[in-house]
Short mmCIF file of C-alpha atoms in Angstrom, two decimals:
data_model
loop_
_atom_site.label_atom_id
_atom_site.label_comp_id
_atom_site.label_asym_id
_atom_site.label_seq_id
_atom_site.Cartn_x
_atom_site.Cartn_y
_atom_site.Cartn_z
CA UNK A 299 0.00 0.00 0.00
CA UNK A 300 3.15 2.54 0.58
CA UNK A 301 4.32 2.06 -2.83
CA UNK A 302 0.65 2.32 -4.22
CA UNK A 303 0.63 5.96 -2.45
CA UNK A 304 4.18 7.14 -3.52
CA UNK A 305 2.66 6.53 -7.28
CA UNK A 306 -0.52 8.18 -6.57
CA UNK A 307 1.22 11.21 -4.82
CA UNK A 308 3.83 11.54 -8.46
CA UNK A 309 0.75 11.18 -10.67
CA UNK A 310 -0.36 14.19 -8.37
CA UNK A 311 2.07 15.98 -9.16
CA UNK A 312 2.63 15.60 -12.77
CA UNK A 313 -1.24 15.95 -13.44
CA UNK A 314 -1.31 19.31 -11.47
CA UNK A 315 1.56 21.05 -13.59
CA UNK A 316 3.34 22.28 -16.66
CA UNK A 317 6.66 24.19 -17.30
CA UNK A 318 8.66 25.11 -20.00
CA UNK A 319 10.75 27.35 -22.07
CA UNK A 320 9.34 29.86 -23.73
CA UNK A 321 9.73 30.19 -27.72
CA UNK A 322 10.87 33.21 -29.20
CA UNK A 323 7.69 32.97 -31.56
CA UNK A 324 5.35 32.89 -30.26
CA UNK A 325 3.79 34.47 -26.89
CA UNK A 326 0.45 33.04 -25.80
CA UNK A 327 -2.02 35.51 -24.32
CA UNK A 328 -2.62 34.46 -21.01
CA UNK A 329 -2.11 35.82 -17.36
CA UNK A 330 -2.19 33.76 -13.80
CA UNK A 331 -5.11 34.71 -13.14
CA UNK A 332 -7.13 32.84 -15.56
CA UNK A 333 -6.25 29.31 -13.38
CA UNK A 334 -8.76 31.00 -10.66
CA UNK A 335 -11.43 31.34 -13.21
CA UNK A 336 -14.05 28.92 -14.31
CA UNK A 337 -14.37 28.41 -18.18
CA UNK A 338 -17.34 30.86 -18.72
CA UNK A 339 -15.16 33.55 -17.18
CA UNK A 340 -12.48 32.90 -18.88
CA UNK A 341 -13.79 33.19 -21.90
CA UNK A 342 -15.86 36.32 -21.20
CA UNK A 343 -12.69 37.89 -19.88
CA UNK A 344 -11.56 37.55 -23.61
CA UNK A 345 -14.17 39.13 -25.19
CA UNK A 346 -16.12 36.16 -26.46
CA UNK A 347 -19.97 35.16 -26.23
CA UNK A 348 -20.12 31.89 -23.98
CA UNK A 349 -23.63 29.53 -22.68
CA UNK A 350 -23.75 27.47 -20.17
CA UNK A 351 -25.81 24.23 -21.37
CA UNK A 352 -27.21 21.79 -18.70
CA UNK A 353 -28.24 18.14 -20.08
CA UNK A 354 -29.31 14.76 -18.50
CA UNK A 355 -28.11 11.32 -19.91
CA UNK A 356 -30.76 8.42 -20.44
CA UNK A 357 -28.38 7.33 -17.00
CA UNK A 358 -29.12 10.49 -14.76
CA UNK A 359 -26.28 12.01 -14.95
CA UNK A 360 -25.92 15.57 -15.27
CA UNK A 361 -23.66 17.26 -17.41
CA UNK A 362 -22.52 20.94 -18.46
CA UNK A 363 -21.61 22.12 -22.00
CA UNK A 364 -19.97 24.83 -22.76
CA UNK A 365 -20.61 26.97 -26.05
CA UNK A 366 -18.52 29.75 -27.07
CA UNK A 367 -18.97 32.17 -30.27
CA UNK A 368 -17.40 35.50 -31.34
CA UNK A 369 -20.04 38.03 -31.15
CA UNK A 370 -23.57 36.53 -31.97
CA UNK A 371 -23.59 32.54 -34.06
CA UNK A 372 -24.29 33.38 -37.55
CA UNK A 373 -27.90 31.24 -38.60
CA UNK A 374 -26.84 27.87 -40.01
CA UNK A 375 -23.51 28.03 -38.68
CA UNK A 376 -21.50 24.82 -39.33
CA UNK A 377 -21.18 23.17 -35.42
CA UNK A 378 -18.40 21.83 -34.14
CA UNK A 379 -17.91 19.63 -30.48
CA UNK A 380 -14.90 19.51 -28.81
CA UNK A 381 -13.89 16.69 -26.15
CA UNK A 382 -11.55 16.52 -23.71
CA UNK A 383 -9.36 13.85 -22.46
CA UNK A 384 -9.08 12.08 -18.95
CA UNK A 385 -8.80 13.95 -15.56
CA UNK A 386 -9.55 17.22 -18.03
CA UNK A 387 -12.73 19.38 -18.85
CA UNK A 388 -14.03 22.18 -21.79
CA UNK A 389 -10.59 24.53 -20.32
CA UNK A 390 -8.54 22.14 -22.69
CA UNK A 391 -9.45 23.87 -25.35
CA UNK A 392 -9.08 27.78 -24.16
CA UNK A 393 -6.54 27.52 -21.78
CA UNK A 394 -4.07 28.75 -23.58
CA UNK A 395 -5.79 31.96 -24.99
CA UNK A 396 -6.67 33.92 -27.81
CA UNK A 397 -5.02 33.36 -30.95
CA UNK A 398 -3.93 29.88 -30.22
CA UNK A 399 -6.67 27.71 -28.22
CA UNK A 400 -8.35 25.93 -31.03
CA UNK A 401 -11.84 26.93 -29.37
CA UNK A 402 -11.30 31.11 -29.87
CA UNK A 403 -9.80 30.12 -33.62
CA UNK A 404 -12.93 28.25 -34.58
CA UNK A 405 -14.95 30.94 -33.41
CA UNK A 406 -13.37 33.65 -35.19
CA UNK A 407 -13.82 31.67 -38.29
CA UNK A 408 -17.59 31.86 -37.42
CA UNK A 409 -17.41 28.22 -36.23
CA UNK A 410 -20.85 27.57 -33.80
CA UNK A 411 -18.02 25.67 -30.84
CA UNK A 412 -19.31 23.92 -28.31
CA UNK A 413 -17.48 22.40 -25.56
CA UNK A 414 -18.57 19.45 -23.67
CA UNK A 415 -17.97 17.97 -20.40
CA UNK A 416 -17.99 14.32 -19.20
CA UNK A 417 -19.38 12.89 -16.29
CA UNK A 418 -17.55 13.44 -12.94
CA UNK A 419 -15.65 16.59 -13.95
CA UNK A 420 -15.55 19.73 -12.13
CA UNK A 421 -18.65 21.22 -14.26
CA UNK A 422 -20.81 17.54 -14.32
CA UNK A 423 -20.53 16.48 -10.84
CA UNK A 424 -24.62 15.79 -10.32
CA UNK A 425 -26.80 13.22 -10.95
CA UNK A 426 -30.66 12.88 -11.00
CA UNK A 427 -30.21 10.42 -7.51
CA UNK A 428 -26.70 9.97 -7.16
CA UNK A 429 -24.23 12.21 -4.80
CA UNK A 430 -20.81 12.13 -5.89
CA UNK A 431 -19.57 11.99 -2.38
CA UNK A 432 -20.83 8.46 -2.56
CA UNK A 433 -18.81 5.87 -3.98
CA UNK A 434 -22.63 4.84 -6.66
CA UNK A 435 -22.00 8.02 -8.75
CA UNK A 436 -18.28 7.19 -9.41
CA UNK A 437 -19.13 3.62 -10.75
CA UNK A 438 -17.98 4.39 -14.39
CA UNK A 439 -15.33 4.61 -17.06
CA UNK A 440 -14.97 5.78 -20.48
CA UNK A 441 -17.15 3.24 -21.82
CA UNK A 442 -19.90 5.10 -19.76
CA UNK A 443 -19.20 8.40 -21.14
CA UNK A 444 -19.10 7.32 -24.71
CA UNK A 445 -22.21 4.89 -24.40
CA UNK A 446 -24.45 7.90 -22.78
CA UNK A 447 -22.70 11.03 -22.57
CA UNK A 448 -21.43 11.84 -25.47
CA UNK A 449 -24.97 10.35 -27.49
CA UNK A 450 -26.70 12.86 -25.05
CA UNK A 451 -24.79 15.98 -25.92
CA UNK A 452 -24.66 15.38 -29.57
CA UNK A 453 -28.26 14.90 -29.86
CA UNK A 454 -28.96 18.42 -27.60
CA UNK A 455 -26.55 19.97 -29.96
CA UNK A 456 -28.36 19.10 -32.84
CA UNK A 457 -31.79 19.75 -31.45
CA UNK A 458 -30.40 23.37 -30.24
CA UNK A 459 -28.96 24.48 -33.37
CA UNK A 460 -31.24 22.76 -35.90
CA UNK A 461 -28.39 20.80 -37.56
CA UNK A 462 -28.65 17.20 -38.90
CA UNK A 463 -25.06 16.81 -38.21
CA UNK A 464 -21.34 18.24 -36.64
CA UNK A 465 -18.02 18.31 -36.39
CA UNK A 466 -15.85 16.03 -33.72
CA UNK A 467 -13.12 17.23 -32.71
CA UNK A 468 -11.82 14.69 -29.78
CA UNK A 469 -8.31 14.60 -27.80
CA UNK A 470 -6.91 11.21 -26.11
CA UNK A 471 -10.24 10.02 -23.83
CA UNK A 472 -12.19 12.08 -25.59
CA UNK A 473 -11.13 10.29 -28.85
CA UNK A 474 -11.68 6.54 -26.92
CA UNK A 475 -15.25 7.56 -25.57
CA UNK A 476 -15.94 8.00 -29.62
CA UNK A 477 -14.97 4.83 -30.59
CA UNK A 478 -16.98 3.57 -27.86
CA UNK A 479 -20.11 5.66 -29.16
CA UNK A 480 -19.59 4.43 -33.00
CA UNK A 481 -19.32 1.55 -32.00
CA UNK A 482 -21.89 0.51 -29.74
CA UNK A 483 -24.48 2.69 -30.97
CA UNK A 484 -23.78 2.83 -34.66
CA UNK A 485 -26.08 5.35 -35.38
CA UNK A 486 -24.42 8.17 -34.40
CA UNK A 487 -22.10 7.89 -37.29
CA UNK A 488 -24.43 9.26 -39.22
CA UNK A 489 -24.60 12.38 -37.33
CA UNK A 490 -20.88 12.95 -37.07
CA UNK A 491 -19.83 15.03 -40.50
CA UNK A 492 -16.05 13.85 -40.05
CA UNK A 493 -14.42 13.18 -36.64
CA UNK A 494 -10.62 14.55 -36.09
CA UNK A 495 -8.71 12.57 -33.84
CA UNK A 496 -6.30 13.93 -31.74
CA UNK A 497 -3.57 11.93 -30.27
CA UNK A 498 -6.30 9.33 -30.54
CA UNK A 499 -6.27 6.05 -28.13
CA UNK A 500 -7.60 2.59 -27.83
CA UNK A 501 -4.93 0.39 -28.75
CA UNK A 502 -2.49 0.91 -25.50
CA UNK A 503 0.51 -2.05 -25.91
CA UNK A 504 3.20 0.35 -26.71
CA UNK A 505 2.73 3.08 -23.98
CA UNK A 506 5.39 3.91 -23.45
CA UNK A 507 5.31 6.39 -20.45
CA UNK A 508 7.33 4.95 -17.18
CA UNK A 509 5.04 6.77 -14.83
CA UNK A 510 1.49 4.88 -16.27
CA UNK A 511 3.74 1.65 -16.67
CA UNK A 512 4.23 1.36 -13.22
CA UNK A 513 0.87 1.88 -12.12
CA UNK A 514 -0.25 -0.64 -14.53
CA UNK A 515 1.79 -3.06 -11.96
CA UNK A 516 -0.82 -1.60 -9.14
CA UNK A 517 -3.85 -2.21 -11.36
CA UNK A 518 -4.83 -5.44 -8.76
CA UNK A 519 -4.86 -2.98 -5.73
CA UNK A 520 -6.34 -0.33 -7.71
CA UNK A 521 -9.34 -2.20 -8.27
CA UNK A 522 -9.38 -3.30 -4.29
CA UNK A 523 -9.43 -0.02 -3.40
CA UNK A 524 -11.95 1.34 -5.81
CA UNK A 525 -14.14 -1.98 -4.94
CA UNK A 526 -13.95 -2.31 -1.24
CA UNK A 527 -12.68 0.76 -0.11
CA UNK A 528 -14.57 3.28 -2.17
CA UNK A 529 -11.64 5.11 -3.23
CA UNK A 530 -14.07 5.83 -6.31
CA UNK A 531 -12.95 9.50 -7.45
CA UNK A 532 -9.34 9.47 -8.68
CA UNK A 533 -6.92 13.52 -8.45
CA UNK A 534 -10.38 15.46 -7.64
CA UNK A 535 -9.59 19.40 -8.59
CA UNK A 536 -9.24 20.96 -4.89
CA UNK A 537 -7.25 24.77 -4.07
CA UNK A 538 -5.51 22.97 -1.45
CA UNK A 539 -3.69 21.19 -4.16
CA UNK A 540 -3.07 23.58 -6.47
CA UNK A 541 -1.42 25.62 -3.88
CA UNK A 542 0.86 22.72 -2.96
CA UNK A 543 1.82 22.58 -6.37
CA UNK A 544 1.75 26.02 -6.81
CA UNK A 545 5.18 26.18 -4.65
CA UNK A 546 6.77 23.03 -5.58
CA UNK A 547 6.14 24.04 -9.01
CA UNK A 548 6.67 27.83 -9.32
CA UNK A 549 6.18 29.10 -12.50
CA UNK A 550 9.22 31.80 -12.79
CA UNK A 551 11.74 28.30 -12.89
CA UNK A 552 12.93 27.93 -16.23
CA UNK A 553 13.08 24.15 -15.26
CA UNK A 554 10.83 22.46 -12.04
CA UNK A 555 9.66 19.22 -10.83
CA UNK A 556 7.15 19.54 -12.52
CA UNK A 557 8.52 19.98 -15.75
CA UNK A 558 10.07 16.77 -15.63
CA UNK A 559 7.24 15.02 -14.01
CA UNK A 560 5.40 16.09 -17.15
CA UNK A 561 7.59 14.86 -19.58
CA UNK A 562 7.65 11.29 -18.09
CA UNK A 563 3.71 11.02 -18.51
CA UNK A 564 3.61 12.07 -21.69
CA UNK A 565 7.47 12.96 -23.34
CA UNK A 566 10.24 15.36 -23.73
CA UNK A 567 9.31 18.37 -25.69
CA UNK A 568 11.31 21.90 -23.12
CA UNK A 569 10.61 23.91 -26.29
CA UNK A 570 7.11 23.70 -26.73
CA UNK A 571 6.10 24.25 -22.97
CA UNK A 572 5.62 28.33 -21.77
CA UNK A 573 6.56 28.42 -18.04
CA UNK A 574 3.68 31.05 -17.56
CA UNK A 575 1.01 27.75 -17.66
CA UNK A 576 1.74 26.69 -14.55
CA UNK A 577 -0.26 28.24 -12.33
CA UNK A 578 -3.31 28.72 -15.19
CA UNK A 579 -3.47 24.88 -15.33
CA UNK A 580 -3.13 23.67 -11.77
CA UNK A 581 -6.17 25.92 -11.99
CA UNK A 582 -8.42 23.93 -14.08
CA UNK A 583 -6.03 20.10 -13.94
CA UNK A 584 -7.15 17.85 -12.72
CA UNK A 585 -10.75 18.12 -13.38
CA UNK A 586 -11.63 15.05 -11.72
CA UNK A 587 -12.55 11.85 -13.09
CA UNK A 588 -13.46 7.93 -11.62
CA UNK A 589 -10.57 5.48 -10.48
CA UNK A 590 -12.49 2.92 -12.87
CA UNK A 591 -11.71 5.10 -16.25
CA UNK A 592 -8.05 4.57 -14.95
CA UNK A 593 -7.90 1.42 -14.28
CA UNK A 594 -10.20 0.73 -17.48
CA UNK A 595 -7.18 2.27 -19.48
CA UNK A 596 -4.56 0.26 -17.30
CA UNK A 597 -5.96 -2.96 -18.19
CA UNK A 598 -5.90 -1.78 -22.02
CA UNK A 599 -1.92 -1.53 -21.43
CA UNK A 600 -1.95 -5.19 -20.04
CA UNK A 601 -4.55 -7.14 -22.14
CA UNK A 602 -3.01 -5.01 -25.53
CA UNK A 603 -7.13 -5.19 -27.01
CA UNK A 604 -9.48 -2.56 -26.72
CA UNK A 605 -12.15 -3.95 -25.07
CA UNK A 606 -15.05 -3.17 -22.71
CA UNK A 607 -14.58 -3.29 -18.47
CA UNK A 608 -12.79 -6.09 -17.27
CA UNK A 609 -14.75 -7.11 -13.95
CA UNK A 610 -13.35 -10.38 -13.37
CA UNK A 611 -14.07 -14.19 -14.64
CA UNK A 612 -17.24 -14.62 -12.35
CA UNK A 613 -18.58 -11.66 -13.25
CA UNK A 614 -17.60 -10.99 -16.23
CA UNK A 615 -19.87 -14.15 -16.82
CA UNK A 616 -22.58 -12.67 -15.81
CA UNK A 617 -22.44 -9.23 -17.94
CA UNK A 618 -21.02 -10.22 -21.16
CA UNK A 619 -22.16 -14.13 -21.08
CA UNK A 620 -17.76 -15.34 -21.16
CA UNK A 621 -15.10 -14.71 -18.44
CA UNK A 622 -13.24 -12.35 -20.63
CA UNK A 623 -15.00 -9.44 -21.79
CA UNK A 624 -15.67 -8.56 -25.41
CA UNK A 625 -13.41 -6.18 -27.78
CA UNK A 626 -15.37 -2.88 -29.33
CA UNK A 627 -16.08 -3.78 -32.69
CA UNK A 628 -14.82 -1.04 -34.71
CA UNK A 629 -15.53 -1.89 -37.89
CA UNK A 630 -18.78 -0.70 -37.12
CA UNK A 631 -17.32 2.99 -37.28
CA UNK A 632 -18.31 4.37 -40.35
CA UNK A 633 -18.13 8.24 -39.69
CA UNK A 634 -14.89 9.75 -41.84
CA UNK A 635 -12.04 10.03 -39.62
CA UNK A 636 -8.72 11.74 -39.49
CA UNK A 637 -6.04 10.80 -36.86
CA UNK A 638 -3.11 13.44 -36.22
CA UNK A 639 -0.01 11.93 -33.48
CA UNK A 640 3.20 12.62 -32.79
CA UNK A 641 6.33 10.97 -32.60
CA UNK A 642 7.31 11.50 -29.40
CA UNK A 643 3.84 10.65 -27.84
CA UNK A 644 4.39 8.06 -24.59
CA UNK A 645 0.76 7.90 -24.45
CA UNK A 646 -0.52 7.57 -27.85
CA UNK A 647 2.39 6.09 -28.95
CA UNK A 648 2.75 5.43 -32.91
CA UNK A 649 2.64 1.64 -33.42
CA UNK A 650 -0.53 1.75 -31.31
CA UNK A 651 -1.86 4.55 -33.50
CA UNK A 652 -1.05 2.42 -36.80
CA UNK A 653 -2.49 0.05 -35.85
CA UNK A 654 -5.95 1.74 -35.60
CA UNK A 655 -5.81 3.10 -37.94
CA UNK A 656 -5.84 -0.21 -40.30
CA UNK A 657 -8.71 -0.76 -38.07
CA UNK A 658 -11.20 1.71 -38.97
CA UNK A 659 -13.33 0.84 -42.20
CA UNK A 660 -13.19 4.82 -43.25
CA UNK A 661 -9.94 6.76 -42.01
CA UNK A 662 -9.41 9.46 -44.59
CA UNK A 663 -6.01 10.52 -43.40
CA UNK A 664 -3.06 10.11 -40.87
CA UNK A 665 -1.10 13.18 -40.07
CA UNK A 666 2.10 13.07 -38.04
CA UNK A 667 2.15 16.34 -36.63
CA UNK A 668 5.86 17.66 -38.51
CA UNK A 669 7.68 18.11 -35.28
CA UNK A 670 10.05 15.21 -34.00
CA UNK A 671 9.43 15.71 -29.80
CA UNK A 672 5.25 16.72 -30.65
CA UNK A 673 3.84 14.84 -27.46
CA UNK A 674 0.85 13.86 -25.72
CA UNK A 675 0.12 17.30 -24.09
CA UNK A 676 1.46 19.62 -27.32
CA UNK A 677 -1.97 19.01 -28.66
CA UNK A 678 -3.43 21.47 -26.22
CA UNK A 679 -0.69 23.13 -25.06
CA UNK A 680 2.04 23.59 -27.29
CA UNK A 681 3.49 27.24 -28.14
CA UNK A 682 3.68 26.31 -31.76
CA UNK A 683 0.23 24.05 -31.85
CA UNK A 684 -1.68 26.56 -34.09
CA UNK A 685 0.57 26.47 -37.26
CA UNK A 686 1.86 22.83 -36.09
CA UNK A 687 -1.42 21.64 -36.04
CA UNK A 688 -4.61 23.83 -35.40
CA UNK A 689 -4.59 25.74 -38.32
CA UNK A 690 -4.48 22.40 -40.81
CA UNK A 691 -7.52 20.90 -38.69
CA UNK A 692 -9.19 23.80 -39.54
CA UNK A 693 -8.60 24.48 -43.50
CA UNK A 694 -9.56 20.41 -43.05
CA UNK A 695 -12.78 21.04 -41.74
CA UNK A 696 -13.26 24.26 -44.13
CA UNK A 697 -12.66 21.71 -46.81
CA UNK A 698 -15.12 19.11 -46.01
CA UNK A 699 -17.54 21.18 -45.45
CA UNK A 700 -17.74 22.79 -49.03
CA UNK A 701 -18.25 19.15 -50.05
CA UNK A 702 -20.74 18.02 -47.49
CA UNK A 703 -24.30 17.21 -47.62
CA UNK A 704 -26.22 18.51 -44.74
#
C-alpha cells in the first residue's frame, strides 16, 4: 500500500503542472489569473460570447456544456464539439488563450463551438439520484461516457442548433469515448460530419510512459481499493492542491519538478512548454474523473485489445455471457475520420496509432504532426500548436464542409 501511495502522490504531481521554455515565436495571451477562473469567465474575460448548457443522460447524470462564439452565431452556422481527455474538462481547449486555443480560432472563423464535459468533472458532478460523495456516482469509465454522454450531448446539440449533423473534434479520452459511441451505438455515425482525432487512443501495448507503466503493476490494488474501499474518485480538482503545487512548481523556474514530471507522462518536448502555464493549469487540472476510467485504461496496457470493463471471470460471466470481456467492434465505425499523433507521444504512442488506424473501415487521413518531440500534451498546449497543427484541422474542416451534404 506505501508504494501504491508514492505513485498516486507523483501522478499528483505531474497531473497538477506544466513548465517550460518559452519560444521566441510565439507568446500566448494568457495571465495567472485565468487558473482561478471557471471556463465561462475565462472566456468572457476575452471578449467572447459563452452559454452554459445543462443536459441529462438516459443514466441520470448531469452534465454541463460549454458553447462559445465570437459576437452573436451566424444562422446555419456549421457546429463543431470539442472533447476533452481524462482527468480534463471544456478549459482544454481555451486555456491557452486567444489566438492559439483551437476553441477562440474556430470561433473567429464563425465556427458555432461547443465544448462538452464528461461525467464526474468539475462542471458535471450531479446526478438525477446519485451524490458524488458516494462511492454509486463514481461507478464508471470511459465506456460510460461514450455509451451515454457523449450520445446525449450530440443529440442536444443538434436539437439546439437545428443541424442534422457536426463536427468532432476529440483529444486522447475524448477520442476513446468515440470509438466507444460508433461503435456501440452505430447510429451516431451518421450524425458525425467527419471526426478529427487527436492523439487518438484505444490500442495501448506500446505506452510507453514509465510513470502509467508502473501503475499498470498496481492495477490489482487499484481495483481493491476502488471496490472495497470506495476510493471511487481518482486527483479530484481541490485549491488545497493547487497551492501545494503552486510552490513546488513555481512558475518563474525555467526548469521544475514539474517539468520533468510532465515529460515522463507524456514525453520530452522543453521547447514547446511556456513556463507562464503553470499556475493557469493547476487551476483547471485535474478536473476530476473515476478510479475505474483509470484502471479501465490500465488494463488496455496489459490485455493489448481494446475492449469493454474487465470485472473479473465470475462476473464478467454474468455481464457479457464469457469470463473475458468482449473487444469494441470497430468496424462498425463508419463516420470519416482523421487521426493526427506525434512521434514523441508516450501515451498515444505510434505503433498503437497504426495500428488503428488499419482498423477503422473509413480513415481518410493520418497526419504526423511535422515536429520530431510533438507529445501527448502539445496538442493542447504547445506554443507552436496553431501552425503545427490547429490551423491544418481547420482548412480540413473548411474543406469538407464545401463538399458536405447537410
Amino acid at each position: 500500500m506505501e508504494s501504491v501511495s508514492q505513485v498516486l502522490l507523483v501522478l499528483f504531481a505531474v497531473l497538477h503542472a506544466s513548465s517550460a521554455v518559452q519560444s521566441d515565436k510565439i507568446r500566448l495571451q494568457v495571465n495567472s489569473e485565468d487558473g482561478r477562473l471557471t471556463v465561462p469567465e475565462l472566456v468572457t474575460k476575452y471578449g467572447y460570447g459563452v452559454e452554459e448548457h445543462p443536459i441529462t443522460t438516459d443514466d441520470g447524470y448531469q452534465l454541463i456544456l460549454h458553447r462559445v462564439s465570437r459576437g452573436n452565431v451566424r444562422p446555419n452556422a456549421t457546429v463543431v464539439l470539442l472533447m476533452h481527455g481524462l482527468l480534463c474538462s471544456s478549459a482544454d481547449w481555451v486555456v491557452i488563450g486567444p489566438g492559439n486555443a483551437l476553441a477562440y480560432l474556430l470561433a473567429d472563423r464563425g465556427y458555432d463551438v461547443w465544448l462538452g464535459n464528461a461525467r464526474g468533472n468539475r462542471y458535471s458532478r450531479k446526478h438525477d439520484s446519485l451524490n458524488p460523495k458516494r462511492t454509486e456516482f463514481w461507478r464508471f469509465s470511459w465506456h460510460e461516457i461514450g455509451l451515454y454522454d457523449l450520445p446525449a450531448t450530440i443529440d442536444y446539440i443538434l436539437e439546439r442548433t437545428q443541424q442534422r449533423r457536426l463536427h468532432y473534434v476529440g483529444h486522447s479520452q475524448g477520442t476513446t469515448a468515440f470509438f466507444v459511441m460508433t461503435s456501440m451505438r452505430p447510429e451516431y455515425n451518421e450524425k458525425v460530419i467527419e471526426m478529427q482525432a487527436l492523439a487518438p487512443v484505444a490500442f495501448m501495448e506500446h505506452m510507453r510512459s514509465p510513470l502509467l507503466r508502473l501503475m499498470t503493476r498496481f492495477l490489482n490494488t487499484l481495483n481493491v481499493l476502488f471496490n472495497l474501499f470506495g476510493i471511487a474518485e481518482f486527483l479530484p480538482n481541490t485549491p488545497i492542491l493547487q497551492e501545494v503545487a503552486t510552490h513546488i512548481c513555481p512558475p518563474t523556474a525555467t526548469t521544475n519538478l514539474c517539468m520533468h514530471l510532465l515529460f515522463l507522462l507524456s514525453g520530452y518536448d522543453p521547447n514547446q512548454l511556456d513556463p507562464t502555464l503553470v499556475p493557469i493549469l493547476l487551476g483547471h487540472t485535474p478536473a476530476g474523473a473515476a478510479t475505474k476510467q483509470v484502471v479501465h485504461f490500465a488494463q488496455g496496457v496489459r490485455s493489448k485489445r481494446f475492449m469493454h470493463y474487465d470485472y473479473g471471470k465470475l462476473r464478467n460471466l454474468g455481464i457479457y455471457g464469457k469470463m473475458s470481456p468482449p473487444e469494441y467492434n470497430l468496424t462498425q465505425i463508419s463516420v470519416p475520420i482523421v487521426m493526427y499523433y506525434g512521434l514523441n507521444d508516450l501515451l498515444a504512442a505510434p505503433q498503437d496509432v497504426h495500428r488503428l488506424a488499419v482498423s477503422l473501415p473509413n480513415l481518410q487521413q493520418l497526419v504526423q504532426v511535422n515536429h520530431d518531440r510533438f507529445n501527448h500534451l502539445d496538442f493542447l498546449l504547445a506554443n507552436d500548436v496553431r501552425p503545427l497543427l490547429y490551423e491544418g484541422l481547420i482548412e480540413r474542416i473548411a474543406t469538407v464542409d464545401k463538399h458536405a451534404v447537410n
